[in-house]
Short mmCIF file of C-alpha atoms in Angstrom, two decimals:
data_model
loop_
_atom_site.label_atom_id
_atom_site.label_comp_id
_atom_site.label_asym_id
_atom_site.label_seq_id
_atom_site.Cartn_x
_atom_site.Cartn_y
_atom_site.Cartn_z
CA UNK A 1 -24.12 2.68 -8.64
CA UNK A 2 -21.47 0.03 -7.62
CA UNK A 3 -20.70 -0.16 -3.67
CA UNK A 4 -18.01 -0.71 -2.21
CA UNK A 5 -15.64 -1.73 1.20
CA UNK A 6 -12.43 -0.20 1.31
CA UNK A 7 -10.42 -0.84 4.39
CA UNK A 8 -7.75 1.27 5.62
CA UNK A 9 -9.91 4.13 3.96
CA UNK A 10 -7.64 7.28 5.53
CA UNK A 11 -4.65 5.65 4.73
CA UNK A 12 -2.01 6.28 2.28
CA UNK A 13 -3.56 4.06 -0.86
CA UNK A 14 -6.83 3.69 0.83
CA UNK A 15 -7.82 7.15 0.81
CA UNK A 16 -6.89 7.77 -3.19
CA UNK A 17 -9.04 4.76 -4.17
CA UNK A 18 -11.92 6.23 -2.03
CA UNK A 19 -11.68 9.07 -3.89
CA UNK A 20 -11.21 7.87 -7.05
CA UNK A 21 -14.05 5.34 -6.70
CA UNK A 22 -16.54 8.71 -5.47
CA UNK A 23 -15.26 10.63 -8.31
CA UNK A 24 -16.56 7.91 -10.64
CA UNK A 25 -19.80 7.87 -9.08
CA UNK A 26 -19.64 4.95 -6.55
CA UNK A 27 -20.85 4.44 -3.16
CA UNK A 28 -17.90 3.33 -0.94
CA UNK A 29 -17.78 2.74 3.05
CA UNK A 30 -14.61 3.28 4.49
CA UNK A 31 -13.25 1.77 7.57
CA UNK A 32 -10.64 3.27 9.46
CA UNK A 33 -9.57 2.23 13.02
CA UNK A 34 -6.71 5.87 13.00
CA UNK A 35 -4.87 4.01 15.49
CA UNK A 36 -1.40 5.98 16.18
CA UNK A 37 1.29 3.87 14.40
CA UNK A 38 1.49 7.62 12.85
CA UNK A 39 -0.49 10.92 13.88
CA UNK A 40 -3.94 10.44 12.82
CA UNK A 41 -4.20 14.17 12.27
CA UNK A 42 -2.45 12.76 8.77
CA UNK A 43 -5.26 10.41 8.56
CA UNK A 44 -7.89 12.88 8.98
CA UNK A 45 -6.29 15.10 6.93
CA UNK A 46 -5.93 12.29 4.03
CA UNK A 47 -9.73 11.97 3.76
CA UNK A 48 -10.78 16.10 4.18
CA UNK A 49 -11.33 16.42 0.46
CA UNK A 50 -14.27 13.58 0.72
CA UNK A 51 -15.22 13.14 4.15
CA UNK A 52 -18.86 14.74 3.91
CA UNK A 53 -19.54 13.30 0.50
CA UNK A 54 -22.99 12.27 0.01
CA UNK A 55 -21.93 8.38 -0.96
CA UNK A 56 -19.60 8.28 1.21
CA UNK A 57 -19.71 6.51 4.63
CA UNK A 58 -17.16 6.37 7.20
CA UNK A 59 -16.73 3.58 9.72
CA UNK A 60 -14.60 4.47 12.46
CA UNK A 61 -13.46 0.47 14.22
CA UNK A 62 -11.31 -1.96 14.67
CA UNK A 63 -11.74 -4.51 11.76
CA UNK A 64 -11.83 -7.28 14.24
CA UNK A 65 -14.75 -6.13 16.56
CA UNK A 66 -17.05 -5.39 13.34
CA UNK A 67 -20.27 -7.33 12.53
CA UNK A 68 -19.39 -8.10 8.88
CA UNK A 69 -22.01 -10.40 7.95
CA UNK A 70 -24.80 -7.15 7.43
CA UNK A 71 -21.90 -4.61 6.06
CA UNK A 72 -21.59 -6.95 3.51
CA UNK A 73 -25.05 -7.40 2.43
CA UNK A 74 -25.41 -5.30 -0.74
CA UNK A 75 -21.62 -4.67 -1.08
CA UNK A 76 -20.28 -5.94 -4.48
CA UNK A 77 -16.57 -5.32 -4.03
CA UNK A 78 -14.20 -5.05 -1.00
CA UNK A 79 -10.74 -3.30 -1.10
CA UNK A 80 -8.53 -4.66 1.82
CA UNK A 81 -6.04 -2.18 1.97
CA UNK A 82 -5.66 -2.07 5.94
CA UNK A 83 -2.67 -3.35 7.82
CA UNK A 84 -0.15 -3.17 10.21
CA UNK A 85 2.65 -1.43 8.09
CA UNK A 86 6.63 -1.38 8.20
CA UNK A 87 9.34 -3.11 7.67
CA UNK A 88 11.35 -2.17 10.73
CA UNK A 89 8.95 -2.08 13.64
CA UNK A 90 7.58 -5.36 12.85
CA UNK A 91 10.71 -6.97 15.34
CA UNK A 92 10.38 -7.28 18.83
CA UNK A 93 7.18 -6.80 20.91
CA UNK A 94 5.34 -4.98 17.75
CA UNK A 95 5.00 -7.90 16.44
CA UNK A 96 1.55 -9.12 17.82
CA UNK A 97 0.18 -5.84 16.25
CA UNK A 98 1.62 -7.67 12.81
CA UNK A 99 -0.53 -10.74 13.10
CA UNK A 100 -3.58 -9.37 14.74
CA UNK A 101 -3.86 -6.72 11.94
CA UNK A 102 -2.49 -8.45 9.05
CA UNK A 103 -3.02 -12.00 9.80
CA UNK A 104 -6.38 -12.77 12.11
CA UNK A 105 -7.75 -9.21 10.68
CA UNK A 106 -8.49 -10.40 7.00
CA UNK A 107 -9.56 -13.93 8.42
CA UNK A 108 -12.11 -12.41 10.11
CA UNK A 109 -12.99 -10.79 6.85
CA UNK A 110 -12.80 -13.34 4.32
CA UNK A 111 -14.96 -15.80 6.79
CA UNK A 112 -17.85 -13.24 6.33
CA UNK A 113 -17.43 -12.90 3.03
CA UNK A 114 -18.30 -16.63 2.38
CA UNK A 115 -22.03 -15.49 2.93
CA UNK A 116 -21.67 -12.30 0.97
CA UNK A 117 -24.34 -12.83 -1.62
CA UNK A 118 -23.35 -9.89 -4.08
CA UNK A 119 -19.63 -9.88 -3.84
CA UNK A 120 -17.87 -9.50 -7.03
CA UNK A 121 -14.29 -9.60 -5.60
CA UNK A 122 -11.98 -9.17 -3.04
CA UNK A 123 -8.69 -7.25 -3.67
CA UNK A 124 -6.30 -7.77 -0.82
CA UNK A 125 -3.32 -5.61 -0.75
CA UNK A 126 0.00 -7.55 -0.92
CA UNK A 127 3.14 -6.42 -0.94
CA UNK A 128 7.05 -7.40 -2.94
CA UNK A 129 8.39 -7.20 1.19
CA UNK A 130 6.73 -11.76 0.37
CA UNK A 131 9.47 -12.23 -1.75
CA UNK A 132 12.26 -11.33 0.17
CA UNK A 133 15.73 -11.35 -1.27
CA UNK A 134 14.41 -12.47 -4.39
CA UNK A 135 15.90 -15.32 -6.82
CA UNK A 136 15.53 -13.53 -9.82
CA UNK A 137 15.19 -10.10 -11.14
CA UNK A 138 12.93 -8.63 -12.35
CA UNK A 139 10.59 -11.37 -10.07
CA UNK A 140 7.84 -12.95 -11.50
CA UNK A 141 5.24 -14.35 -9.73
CA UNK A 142 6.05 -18.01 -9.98
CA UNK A 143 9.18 -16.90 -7.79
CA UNK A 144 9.28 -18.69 -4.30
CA UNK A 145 8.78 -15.98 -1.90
CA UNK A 146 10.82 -15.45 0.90
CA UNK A 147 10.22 -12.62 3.10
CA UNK A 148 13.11 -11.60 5.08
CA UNK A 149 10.69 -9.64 8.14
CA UNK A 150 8.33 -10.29 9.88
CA UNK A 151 6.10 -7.56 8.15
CA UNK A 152 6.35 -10.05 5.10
CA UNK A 153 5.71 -13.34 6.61
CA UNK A 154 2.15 -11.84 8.09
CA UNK A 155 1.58 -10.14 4.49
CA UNK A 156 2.51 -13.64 2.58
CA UNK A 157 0.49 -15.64 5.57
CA UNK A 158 -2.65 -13.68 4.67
CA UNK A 159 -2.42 -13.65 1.49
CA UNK A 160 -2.20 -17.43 1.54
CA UNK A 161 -5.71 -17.28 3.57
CA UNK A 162 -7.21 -15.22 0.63
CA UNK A 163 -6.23 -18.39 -1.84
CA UNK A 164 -7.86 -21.27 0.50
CA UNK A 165 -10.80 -19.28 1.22
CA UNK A 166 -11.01 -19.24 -2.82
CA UNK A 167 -10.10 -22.64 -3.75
CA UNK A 168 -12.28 -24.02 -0.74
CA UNK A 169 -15.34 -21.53 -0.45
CA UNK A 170 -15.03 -19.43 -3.46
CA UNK A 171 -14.72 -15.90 -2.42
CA UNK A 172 -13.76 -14.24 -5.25
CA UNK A 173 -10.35 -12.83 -4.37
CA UNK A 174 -7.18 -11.24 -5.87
CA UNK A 175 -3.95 -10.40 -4.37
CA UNK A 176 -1.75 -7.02 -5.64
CA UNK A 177 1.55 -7.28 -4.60
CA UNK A 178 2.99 -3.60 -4.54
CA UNK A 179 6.36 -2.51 -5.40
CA UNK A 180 7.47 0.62 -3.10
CA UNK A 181 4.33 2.60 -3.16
CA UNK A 182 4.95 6.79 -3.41
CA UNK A 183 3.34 9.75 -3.97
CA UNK A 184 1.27 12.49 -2.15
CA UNK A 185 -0.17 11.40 1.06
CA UNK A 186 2.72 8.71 1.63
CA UNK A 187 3.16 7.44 5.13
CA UNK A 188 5.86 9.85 7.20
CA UNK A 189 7.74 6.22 8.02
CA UNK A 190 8.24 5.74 4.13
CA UNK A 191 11.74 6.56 2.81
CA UNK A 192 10.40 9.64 0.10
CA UNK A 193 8.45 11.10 2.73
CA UNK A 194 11.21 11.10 5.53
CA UNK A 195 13.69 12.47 2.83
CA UNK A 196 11.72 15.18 1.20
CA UNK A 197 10.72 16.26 4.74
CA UNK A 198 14.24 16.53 5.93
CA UNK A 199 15.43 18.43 3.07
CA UNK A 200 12.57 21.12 3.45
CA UNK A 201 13.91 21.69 7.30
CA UNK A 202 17.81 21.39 5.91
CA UNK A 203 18.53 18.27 7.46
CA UNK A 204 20.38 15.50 6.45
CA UNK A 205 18.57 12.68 5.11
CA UNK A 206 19.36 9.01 6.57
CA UNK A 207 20.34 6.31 4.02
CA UNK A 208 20.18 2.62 4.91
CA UNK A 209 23.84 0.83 3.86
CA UNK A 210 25.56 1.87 1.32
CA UNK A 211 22.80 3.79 -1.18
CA UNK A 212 23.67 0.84 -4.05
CA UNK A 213 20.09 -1.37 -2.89
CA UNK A 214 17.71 -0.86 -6.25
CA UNK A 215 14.03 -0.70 -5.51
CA UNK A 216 11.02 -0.64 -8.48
CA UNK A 217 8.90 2.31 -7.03
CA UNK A 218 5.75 2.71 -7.93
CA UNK A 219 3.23 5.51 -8.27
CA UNK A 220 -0.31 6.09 -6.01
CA UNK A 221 -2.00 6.79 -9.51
CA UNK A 222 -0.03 3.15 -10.98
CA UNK A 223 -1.30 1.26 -8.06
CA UNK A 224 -5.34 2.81 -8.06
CA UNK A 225 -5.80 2.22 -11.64
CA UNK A 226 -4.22 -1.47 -10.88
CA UNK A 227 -6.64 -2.27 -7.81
CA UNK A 228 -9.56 -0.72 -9.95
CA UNK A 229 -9.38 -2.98 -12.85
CA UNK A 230 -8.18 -6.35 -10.31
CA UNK A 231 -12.03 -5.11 -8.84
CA UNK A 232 -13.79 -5.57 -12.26
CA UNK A 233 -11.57 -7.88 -14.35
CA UNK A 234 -13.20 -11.82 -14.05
CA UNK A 235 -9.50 -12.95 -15.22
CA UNK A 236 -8.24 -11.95 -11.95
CA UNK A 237 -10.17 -14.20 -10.07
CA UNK A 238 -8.40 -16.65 -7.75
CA UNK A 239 -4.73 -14.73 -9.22
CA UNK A 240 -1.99 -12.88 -7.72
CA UNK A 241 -0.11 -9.98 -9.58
CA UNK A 242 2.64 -7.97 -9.51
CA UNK A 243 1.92 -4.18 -9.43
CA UNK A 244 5.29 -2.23 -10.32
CA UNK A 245 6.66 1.23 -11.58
CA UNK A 246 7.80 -0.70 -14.77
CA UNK A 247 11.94 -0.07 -13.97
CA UNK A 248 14.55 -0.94 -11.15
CA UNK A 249 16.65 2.01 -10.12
CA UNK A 250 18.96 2.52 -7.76
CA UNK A 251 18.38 4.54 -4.39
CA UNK A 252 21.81 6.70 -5.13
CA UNK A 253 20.41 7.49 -8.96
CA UNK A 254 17.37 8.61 -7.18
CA UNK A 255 18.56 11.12 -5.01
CA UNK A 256 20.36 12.91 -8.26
CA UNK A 257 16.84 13.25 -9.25
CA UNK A 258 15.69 14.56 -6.14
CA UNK A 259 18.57 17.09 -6.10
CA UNK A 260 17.08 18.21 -9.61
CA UNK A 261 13.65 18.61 -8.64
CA UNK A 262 14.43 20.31 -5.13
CA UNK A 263 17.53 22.30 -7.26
CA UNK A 264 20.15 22.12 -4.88
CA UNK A 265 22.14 19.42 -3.35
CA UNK A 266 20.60 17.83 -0.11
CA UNK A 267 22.77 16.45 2.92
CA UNK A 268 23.38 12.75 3.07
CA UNK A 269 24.10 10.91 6.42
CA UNK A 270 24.90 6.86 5.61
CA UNK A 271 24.15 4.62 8.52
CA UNK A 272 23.89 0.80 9.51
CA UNK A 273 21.53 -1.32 6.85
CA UNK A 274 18.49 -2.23 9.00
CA UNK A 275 17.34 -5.95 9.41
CA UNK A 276 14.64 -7.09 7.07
CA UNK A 277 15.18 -4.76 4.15
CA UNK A 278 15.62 -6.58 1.12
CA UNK A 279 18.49 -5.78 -0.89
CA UNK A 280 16.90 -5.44 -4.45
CA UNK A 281 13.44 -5.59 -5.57
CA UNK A 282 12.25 -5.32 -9.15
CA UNK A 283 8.81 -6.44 -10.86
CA UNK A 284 7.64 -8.50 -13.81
CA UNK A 285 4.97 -6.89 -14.50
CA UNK A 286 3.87 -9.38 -17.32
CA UNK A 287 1.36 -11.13 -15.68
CA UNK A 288 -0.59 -7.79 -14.44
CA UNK A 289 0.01 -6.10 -18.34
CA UNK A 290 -1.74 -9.21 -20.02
CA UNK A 291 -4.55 -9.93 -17.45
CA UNK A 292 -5.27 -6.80 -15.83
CA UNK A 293 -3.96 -4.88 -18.52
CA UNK A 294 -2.11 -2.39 -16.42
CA UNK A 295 0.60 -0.28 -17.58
CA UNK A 296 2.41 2.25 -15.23
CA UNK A 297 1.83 5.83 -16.24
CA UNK A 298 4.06 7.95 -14.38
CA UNK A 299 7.84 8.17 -14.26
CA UNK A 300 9.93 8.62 -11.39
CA UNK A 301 10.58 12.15 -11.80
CA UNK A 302 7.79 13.13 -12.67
CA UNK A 303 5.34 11.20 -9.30
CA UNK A 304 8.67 12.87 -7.28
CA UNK A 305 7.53 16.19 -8.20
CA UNK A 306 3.94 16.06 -7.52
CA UNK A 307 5.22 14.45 -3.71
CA UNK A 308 7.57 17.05 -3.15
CA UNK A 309 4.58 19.56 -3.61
CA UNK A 310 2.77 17.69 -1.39
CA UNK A 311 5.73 17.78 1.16
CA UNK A 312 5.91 21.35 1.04
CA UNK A 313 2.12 22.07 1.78
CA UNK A 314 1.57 19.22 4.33
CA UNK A 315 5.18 21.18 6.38
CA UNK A 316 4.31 24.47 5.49
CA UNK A 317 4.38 27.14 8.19
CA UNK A 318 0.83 28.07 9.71
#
């Protein structure tokens, strides 16, 4: 019975890979600080299915404050999913919550996992927000990144920690970079989330610019089987990959297919483009297909359905 770290455990993708890893028969600890950048009740909620499990462990702290060196003792792979989220809040005074969580957070981690006798691998949890307004679509990862927000200079900065503490103490690490996550038990800040909700209460949902920007969105289920196999692949080692829904569409095309699945047509209301969003994003998932061998699963319409499900029992009416 492999064990397991997975940080950010009530989280969005940190509580499907906790339950995915039980279900297969794993031990896993979870560590979850539930601070309030959104209601924890979500949090909690996130983890009900698996909370009481009898191989599961939860860790309620800050990641910083934790003695690492003993939680790591028999532990053979860690899943750093936690961080300090968003695009939008990372301007301003938010931003020291940026570098503490995303930056000095998994320093503190990789430095005790230099003494980790039984580690296997570290997957750290990257995100497409490094490369910025991207040279080339789709983007491979030889691409120069260039974040355009804060929220993806602290993501490319500690991901760039994960590759010295390889090359110079050889923790065995890998870094995912995720294209547009979605799915059930999304964050209520993400764009699905915030327009599924407002069309279940009749409101208008808010669109960034001009509803042309393309995005490659990618599936929970996509991005667990992806982390699960950069866990036990030894060609992943020391690499960085690309984790993508396999297709670049555009938001406007999107919200047709919303309209289908919801069958009626939902209120738009087009405001300013915020700062830091990139314009386009698209993967090349080439890299991930030959080394990982990871092949998204589920279409658009059809990971838009199971969310919208989701929507309408998370809102439903007590």
């Amino acid at each position: 019975m492999a064990i397991n770290i997975v940080t950010g455990a009530a989280g969005f993708v940190g509580s499907h890979l906790v339950e995915t890893l039980l279900n297969q028969g794993d031990r896993v600890i979870g560590i979850d600080q539930f601070n309030d950048y959104y209601d924890p009740k979500l949090k909690r909620r996130n983890i009900q299915n698996f909370k009481d499990h009898p191989a599961f462990e939860l860790i309620e702290s800050d990641i910083q404050t934790l003695d690492w060196r003993p939680l790591l003792t028999d532990v053979e792979v860690v899943y750093h999913q936690a961080a300090q989220a968003g695009v939008r809040a990372s301007w301003g005074d938010g931003f020291r919550d940026y570098t503490e969580r995303n930056i000095n957070a998994t320093q503190i981690l990789l430095e005790a996992a230099k003494d980790a006798k039984h580690l296997t691998r570290l997957v750290y949890a990257s995100s497409s927000s490094v490369y910025g307004n991207a040279e080339a679509l789709p983007t491979s990862e030889s691409i120069l990144p260039q974040p355009v927000s804060p929220y993806g200079v602290t993501k490319l900065a500690a991901e760039h920690l994960c590759l010295l503490y390889y090359h110079n103490f050889g923790v065995p690490v890998t870094a995912l970079r995720y294209f547009t996550v979605y799915g059930p038990r999304q964050r209520p800040d993400m764009a699905f989330h915030k327009f599924l909700k407002a069309i279940l209460t009749d409101e208008p949902i808010s669109i960034y610019g001009d509803g042309k920007q393309t995005r490659d969105f990618t599936f929970i289920k996509d991005i667990i089987a992806a982390n699960l196999a950069a866990g036990t692949k030894p060609a992943a080692v020391g690499e960085v990959f690309n984790i993508g829904g396999g297709s670049r569409v555009v938001l406007a095309d999107v919200l047709d297919t919303i309209e289908k699945i919801v069958g009626h047509p939902i209120k738009k209301n087009y405001i300013e483009k915020a700062k830091g969003d990139a314009r386009h994003t698209a993967a090349d998932i080439t890299k991930a297909k030959t080394l990982l061998s990871y092949q998204p699963q589920v279409s658009l319409s059809e990971g838009l359905a199971q969310e919208w499900e989701w929507i309408q029992t998370l809102y439903a009416p007590v």
